[in-house]
PDB file of C-alpha atoms in Angstrom:
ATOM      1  CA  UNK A   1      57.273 126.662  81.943  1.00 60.00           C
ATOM      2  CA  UNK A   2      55.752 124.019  79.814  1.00 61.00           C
ATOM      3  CA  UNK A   3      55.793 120.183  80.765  1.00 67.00           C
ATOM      4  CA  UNK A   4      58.106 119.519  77.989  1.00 63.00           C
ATOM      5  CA  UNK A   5      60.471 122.545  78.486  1.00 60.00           C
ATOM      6  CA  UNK A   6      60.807 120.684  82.301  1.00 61.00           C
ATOM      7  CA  UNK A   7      61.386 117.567  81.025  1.00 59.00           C
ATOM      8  CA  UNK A   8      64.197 118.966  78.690  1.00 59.00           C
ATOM      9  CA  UNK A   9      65.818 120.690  81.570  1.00 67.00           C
ATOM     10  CA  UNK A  10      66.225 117.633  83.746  1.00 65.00           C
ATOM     11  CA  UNK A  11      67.461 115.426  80.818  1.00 69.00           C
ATOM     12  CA  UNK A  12      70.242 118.178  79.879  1.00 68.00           C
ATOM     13  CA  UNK A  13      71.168 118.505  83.840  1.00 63.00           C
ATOM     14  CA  UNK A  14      71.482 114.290  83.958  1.00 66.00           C
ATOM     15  CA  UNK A  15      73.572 114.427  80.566  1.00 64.00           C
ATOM     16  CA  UNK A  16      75.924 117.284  82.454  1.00 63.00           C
ATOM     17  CA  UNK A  17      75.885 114.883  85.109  1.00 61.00           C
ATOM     18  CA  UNK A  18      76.579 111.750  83.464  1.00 54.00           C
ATOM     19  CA  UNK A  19      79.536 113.613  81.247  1.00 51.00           C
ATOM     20  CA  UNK A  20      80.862 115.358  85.037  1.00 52.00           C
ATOM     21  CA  UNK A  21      81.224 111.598  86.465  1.00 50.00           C
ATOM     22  CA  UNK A  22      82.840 109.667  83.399  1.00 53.00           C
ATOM     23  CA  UNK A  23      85.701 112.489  83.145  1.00 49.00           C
ATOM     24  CA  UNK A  24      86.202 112.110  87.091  1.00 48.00           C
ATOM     25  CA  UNK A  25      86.785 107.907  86.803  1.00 48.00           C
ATOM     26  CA  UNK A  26      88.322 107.724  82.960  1.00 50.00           C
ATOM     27  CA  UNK A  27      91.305 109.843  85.300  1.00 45.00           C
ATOM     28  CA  UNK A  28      90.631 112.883  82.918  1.00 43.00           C
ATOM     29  CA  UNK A  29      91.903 111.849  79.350  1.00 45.00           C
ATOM     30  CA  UNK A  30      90.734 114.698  77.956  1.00 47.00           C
ATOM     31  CA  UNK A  31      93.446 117.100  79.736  1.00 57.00           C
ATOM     32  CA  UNK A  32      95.086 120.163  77.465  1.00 64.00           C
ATOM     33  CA  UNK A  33      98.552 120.101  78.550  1.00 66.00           C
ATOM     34  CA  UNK A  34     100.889 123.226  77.958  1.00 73.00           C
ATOM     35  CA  UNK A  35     104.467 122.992  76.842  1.00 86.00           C
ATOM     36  CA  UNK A  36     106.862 122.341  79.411  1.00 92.00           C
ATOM     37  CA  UNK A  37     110.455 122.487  79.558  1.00 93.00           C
ATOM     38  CA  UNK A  38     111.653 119.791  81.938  1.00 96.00           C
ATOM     39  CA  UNK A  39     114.781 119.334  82.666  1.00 97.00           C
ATOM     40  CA  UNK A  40     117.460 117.290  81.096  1.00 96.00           C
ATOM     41  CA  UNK A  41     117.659 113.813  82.404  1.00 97.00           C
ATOM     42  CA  UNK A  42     114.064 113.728  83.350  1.00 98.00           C
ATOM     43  CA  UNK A  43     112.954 110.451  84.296  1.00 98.00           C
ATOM     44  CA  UNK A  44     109.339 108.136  84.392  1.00 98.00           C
ATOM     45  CA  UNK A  45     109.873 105.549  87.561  1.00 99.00           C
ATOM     46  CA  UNK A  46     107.580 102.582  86.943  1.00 99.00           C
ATOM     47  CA  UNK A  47     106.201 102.015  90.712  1.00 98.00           C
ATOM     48  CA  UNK A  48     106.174  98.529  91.742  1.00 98.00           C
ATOM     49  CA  UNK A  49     102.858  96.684  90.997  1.00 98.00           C
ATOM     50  CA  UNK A  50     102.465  98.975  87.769  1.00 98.00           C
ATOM     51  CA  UNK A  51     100.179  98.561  85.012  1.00 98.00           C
ATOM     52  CA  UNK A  52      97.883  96.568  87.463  1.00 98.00           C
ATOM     53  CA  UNK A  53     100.289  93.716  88.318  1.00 98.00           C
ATOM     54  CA  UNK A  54     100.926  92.347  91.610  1.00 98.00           C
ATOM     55  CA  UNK A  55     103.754  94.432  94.116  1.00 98.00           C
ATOM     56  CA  UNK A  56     107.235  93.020  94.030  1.00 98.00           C
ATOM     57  CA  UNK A  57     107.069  90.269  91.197  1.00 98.00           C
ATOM     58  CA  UNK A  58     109.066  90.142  88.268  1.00 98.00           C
ATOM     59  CA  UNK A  59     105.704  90.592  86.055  1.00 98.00           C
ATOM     60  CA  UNK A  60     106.025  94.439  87.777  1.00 98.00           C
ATOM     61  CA  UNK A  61     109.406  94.580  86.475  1.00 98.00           C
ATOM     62  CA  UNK A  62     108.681  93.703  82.830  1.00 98.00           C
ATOM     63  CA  UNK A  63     105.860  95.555  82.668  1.00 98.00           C
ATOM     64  CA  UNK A  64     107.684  98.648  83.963  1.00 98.00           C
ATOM     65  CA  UNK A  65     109.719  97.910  81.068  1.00 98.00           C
ATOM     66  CA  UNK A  66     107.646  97.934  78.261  1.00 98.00           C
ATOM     67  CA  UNK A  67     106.229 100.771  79.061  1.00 98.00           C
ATOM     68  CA  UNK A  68     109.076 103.197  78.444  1.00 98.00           C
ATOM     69  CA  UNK A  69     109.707 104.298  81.652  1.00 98.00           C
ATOM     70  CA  UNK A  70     113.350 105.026  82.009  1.00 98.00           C
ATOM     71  CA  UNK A  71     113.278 103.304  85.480  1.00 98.00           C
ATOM     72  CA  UNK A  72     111.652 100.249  88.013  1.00 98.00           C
ATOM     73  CA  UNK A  73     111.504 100.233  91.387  1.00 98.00           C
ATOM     74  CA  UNK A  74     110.670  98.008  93.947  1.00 98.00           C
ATOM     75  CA  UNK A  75     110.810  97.312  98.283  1.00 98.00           C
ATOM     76  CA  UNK A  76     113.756  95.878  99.877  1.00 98.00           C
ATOM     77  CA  UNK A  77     113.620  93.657 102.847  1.00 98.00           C
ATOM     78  CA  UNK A  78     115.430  90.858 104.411  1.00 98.00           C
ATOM     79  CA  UNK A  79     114.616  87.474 105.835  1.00 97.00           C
ATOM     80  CA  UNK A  80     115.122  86.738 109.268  1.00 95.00           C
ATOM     81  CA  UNK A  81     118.684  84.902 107.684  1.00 95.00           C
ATOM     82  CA  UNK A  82     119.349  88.652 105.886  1.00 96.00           C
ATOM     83  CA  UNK A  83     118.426  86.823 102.487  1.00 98.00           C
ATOM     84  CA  UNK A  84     117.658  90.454 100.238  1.00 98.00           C
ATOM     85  CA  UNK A  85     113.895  90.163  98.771  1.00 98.00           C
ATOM     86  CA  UNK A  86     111.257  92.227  97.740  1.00 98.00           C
ATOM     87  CA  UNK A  87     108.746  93.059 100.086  1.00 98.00           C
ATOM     88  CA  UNK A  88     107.291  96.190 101.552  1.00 97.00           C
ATOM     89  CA  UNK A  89     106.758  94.545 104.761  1.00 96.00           C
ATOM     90  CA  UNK A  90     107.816  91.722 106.897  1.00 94.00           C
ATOM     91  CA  UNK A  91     108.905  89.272 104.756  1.00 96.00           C
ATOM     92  CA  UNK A  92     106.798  86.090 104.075  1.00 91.00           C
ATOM     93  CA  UNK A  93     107.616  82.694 101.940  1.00 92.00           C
ATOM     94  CA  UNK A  94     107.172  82.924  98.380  1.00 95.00           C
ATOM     95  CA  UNK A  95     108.749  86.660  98.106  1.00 98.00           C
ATOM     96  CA  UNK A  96     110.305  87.703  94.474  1.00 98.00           C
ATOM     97  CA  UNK A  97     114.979  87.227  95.805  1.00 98.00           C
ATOM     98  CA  UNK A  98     117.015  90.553  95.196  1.00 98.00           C
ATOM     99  CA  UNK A  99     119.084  88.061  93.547  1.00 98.00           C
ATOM    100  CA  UNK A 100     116.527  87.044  90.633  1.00 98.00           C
ATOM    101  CA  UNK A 101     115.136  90.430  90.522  1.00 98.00           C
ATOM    102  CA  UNK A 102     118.487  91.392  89.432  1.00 98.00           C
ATOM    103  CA  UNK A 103     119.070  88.393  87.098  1.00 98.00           C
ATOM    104  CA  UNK A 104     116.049  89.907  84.916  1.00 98.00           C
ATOM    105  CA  UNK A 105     117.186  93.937  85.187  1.00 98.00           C
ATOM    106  CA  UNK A 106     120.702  92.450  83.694  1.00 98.00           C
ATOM    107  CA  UNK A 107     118.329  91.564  80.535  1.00 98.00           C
ATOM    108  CA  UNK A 108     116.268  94.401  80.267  1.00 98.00           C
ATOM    109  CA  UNK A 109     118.836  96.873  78.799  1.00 96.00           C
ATOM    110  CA  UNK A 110     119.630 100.516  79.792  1.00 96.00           C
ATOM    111  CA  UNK A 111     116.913 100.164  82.874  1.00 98.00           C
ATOM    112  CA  UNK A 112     117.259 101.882  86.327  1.00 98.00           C
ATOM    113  CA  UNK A 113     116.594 100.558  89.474  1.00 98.00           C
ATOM    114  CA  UNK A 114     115.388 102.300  92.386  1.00 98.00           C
ATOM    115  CA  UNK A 115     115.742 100.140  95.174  1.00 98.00           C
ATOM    116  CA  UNK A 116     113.384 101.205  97.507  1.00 98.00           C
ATOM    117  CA  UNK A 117     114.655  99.851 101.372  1.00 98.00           C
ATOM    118  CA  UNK A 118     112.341  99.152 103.920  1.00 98.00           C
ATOM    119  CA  UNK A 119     114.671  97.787 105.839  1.00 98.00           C
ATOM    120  CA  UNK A 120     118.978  98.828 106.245  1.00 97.00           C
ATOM    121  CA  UNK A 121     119.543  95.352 107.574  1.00 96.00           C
ATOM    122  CA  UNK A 122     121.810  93.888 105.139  1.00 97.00           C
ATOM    123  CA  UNK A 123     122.737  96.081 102.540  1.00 97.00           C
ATOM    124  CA  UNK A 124     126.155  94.976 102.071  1.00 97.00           C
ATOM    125  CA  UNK A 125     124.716  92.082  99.956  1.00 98.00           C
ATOM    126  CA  UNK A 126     122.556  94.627  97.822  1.00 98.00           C
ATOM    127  CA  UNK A 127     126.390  95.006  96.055  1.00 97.00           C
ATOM    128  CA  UNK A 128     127.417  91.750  96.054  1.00 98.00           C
ATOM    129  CA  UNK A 129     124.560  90.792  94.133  1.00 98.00           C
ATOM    130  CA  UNK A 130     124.440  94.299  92.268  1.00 98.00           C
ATOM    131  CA  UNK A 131     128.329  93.480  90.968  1.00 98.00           C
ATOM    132  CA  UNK A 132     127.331  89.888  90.391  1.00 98.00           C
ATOM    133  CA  UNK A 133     124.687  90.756  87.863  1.00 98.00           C
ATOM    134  CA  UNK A 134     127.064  93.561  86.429  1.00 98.00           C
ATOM    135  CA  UNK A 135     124.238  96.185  87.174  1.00 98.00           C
ATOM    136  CA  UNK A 136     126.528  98.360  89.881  1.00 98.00           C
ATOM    137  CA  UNK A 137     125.578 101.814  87.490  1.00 97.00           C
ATOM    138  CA  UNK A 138     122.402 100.781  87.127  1.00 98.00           C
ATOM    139  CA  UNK A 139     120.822 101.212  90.818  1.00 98.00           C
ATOM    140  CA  UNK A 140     120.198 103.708  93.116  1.00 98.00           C
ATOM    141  CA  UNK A 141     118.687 104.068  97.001  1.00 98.00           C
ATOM    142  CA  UNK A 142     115.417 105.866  97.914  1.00 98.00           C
ATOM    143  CA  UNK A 143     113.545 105.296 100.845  1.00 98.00           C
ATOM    144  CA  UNK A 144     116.739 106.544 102.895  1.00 98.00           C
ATOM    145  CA  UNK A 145     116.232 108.715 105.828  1.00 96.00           C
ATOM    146  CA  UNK A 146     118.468 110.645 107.966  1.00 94.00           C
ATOM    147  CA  UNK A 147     118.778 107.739 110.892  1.00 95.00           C
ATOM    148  CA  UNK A 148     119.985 105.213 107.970  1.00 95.00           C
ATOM    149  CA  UNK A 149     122.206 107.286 106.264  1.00 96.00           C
ATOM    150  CA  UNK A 150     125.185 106.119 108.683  1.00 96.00           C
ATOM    151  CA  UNK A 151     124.395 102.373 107.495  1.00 97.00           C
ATOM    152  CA  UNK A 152     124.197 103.373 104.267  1.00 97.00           C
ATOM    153  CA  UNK A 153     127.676 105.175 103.723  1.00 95.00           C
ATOM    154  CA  UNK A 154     129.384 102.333 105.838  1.00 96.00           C
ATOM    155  CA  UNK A 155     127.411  99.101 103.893  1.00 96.00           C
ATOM    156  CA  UNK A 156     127.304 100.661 100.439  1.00 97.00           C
ATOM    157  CA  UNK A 157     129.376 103.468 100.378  1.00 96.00           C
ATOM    158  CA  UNK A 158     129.197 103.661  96.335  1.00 96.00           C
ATOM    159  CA  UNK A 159     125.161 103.682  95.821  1.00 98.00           C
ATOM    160  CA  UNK A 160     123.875 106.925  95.214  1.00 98.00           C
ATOM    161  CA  UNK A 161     120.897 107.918  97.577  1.00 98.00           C
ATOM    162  CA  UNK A 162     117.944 110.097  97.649  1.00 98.00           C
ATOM    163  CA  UNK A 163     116.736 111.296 100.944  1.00 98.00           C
ATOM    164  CA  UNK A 164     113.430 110.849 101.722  1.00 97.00           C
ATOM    165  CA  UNK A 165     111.877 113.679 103.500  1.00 93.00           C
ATOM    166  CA  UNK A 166     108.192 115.009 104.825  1.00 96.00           C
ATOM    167  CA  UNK A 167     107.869 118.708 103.272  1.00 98.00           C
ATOM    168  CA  UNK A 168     105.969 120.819 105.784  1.00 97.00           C
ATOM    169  CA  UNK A 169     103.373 121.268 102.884  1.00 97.00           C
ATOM    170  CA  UNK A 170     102.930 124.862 104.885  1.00 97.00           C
ATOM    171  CA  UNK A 171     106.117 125.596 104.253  1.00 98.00           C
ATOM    172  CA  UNK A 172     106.707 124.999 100.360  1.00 97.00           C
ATOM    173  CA  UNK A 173     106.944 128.020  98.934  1.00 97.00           C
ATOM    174  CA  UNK A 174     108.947 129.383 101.608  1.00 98.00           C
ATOM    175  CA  UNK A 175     112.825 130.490 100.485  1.00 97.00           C
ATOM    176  CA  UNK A 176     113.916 130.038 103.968  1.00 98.00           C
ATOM    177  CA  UNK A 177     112.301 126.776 104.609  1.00 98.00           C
ATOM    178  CA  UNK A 178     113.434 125.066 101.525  1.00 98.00           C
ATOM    179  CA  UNK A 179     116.769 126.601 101.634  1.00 98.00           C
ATOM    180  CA  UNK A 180     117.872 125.035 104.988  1.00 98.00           C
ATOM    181  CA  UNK A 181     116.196 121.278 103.549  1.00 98.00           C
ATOM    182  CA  UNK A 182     118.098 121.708 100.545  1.00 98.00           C
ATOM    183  CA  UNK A 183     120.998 122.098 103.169  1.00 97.00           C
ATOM    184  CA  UNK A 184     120.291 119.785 105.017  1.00 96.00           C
ATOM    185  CA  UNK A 185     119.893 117.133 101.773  1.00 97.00           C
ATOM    186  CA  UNK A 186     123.430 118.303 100.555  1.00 97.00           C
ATOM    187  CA  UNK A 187     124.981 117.020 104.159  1.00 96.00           C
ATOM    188  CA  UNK A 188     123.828 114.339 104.186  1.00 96.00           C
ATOM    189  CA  UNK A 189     125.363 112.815 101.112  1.00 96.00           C
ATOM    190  CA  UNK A 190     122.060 112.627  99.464  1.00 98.00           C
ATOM    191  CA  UNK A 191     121.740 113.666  95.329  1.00 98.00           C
ATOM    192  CA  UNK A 192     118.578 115.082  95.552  1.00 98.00           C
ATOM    193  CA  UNK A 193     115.417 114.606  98.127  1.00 98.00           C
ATOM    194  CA  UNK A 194     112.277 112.335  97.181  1.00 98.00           C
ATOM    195  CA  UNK A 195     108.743 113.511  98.426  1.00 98.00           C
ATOM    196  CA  UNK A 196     105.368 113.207  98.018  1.00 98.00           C
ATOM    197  CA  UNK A 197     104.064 114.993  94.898  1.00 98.00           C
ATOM    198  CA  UNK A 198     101.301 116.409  97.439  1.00 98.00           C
ATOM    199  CA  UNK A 199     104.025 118.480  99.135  1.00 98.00           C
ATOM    200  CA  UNK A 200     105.689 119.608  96.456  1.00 98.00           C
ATOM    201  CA  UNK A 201     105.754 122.826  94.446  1.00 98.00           C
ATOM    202  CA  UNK A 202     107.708 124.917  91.956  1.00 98.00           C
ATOM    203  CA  UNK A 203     109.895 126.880  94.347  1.00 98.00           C
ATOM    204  CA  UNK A 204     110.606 123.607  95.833  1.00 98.00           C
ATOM    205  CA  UNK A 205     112.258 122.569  92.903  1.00 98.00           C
ATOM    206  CA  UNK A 206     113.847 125.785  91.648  1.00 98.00           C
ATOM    207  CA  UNK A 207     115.550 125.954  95.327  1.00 98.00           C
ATOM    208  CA  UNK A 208     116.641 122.746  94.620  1.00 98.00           C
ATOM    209  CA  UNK A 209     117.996 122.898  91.350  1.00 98.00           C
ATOM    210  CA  UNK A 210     119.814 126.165  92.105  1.00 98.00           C
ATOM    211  CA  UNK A 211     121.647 124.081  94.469  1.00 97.00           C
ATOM    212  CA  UNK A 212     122.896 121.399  92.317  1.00 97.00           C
ATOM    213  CA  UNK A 213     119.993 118.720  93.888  1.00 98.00           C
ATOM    214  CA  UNK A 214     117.603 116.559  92.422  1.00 98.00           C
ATOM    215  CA  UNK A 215     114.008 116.201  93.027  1.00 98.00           C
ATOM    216  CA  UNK A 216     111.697 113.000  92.592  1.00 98.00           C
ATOM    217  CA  UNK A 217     107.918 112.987  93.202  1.00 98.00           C
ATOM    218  CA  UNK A 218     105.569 109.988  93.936  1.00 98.00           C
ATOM    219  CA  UNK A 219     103.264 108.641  93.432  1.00 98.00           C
ATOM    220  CA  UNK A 220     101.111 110.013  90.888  1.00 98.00           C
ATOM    221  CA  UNK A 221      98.759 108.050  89.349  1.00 98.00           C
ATOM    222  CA  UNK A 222      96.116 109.380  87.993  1.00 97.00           C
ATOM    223  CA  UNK A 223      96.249 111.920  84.383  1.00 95.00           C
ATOM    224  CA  UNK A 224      94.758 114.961  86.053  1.00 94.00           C
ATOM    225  CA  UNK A 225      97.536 114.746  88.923  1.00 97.00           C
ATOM    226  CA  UNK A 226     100.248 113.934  85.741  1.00 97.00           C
ATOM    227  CA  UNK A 227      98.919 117.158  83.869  1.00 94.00           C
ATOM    228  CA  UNK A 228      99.266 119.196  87.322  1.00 95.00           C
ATOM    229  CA  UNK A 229     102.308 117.891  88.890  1.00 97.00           C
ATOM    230  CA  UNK A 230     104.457 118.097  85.363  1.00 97.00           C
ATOM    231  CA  UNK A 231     104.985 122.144  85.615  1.00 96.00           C
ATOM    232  CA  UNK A 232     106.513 121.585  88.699  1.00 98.00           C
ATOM    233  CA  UNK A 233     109.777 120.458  86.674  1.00 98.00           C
ATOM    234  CA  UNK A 234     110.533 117.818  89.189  1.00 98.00           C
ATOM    235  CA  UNK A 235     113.617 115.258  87.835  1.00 98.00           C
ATOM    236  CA  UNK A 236     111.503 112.154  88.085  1.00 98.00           C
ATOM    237  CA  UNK A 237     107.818 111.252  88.877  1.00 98.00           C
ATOM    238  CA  UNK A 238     107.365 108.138  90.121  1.00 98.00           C
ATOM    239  CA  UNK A 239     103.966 106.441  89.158  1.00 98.00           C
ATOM    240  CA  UNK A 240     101.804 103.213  88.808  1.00 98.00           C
ATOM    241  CA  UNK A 241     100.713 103.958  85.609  1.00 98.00           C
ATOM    242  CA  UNK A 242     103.897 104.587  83.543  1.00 98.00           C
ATOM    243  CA  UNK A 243     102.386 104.117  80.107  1.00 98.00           C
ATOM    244  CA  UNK A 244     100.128 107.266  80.924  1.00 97.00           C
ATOM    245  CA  UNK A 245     102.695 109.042  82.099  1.00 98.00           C
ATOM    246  CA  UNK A 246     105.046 108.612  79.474  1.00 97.00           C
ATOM    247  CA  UNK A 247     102.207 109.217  76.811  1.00 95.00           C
ATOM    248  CA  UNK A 248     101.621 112.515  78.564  1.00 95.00           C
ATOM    249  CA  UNK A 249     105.669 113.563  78.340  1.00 95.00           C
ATOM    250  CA  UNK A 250     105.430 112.601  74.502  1.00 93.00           C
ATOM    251  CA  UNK A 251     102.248 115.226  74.091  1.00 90.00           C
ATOM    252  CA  UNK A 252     104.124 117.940  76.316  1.00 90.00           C
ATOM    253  CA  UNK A 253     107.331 117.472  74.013  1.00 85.00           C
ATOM    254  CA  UNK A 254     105.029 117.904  70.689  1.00 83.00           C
ATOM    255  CA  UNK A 255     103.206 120.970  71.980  1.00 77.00           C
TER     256      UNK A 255
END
């Protein structure tokens, strides 16, 4: 082989490289996605800190927003006084109140909330404040396992709950499995189950649907995983990048 027909070959296989590594970090915008038919209802949850802003502001919330996802969500804790803030962990000073968080959802119109509880301390005042803000239809629990559920029904009887669950990812094509989990979820008061998009699968969701449950996947954040995940037919996908995900529903629907 000539000198020049070498130097060709290595310049084509750095090109192929170069192309290789700017699909794998632009998140794969160049994905052909075939039609699905999702099912009616189907919703984009804005995860908190979307569209790069911080966890549990209000900025999260707007942004969420004006993206065109159908619904926000954020973490619920309490203060040591069972003041209701958002916070995925212990609660410091400074944390975004339930109470304003709520002020700006009554603005925003036709938005969801998916209250996401980290903690059962104190829910009683999540419908105080809920009925306050005249939002009561507007929210909805995840982050509700079977050990809260008792809290739950007692504290907020009329907020509608998904049950959060870890899918034996071993187990998620099996009839058997998913029948007695979709069982299980219908007990337990719950309207559907919320998982981890890694653990979920087709026949998770047809079980599902076929009994009259719901099915939300998080947190999916990248377009590849969008592009994968949608066929699934799941009832929401929660993600930090709403704006991609919604784009991606818009090209399904036109397909």
């Amino acid at each position: 082989m000539k000198t020049w027909q070498k130097v060709a070959k290595i310049i084509i296989a750095l090109l192929t490289s170069v192309v290789i590594v700017a699909l794998i970090f632009s998140g794969y915008n160049y994905i052909k996605i075939k039609h699905v038919v999702l099912p009616e209802g189907f919703t984009v949850t804005a995860h908190t800190g979307c569209e790069e802003t911080e966890d549990n502001s209000l900025d999260s919330i707007r942004k969420g927003y004006g993206s065109g996802a159908d619904i926000v969500e954020f973490d619920l804790n309490f203060t040591s006084n069972g003041e209701a803030v958002l916070s995925h962990d212990e609660p410091q000073s400074g944390c975004v109140t339930l109470d304003e968080a709520f002020a700006l959802i009554a603005e925003l119109p036709d938005l969801k909330v998916n209250v996401d509880c980290k903690s059962v301390a104190n829910l009683k005042v999540v419908t105080e404040l809920a009925k306050k803000h005249r939002i009561s239809d507007r929210i909805f629990y995840t982050g509700i396992r079977e050990e809260n559920i008792k809290v739950v029904r007692e504290q907020t009887p009329d907020v509608a709950y998904w049950l959060n669950f870890d899918v034996d990812v071993e187990k998620n094509t099996d009839e058997e499995y998913l029948i007695s989990l979709a069982k299980k979820t219908r007990e337990v008061g719950a309207v559907g189950i919320n998982i981890n998009y890694k653990t979920c699968s087709k026949q998770l969701v047809d079980v599902f649907h076929r009994e009259g449950l719901l099915v939300s996947i998080w947190t999916v954040n990248k377009k590849f995983d969008m592009a994968k995940t949608l066929p699934f037919c799941a009832d929401n996908i929660t993600t930090r990048q709403p704006s991609q995900l919604v784009e991606i529903v818009e090209l399904n629907k036109s397909n």
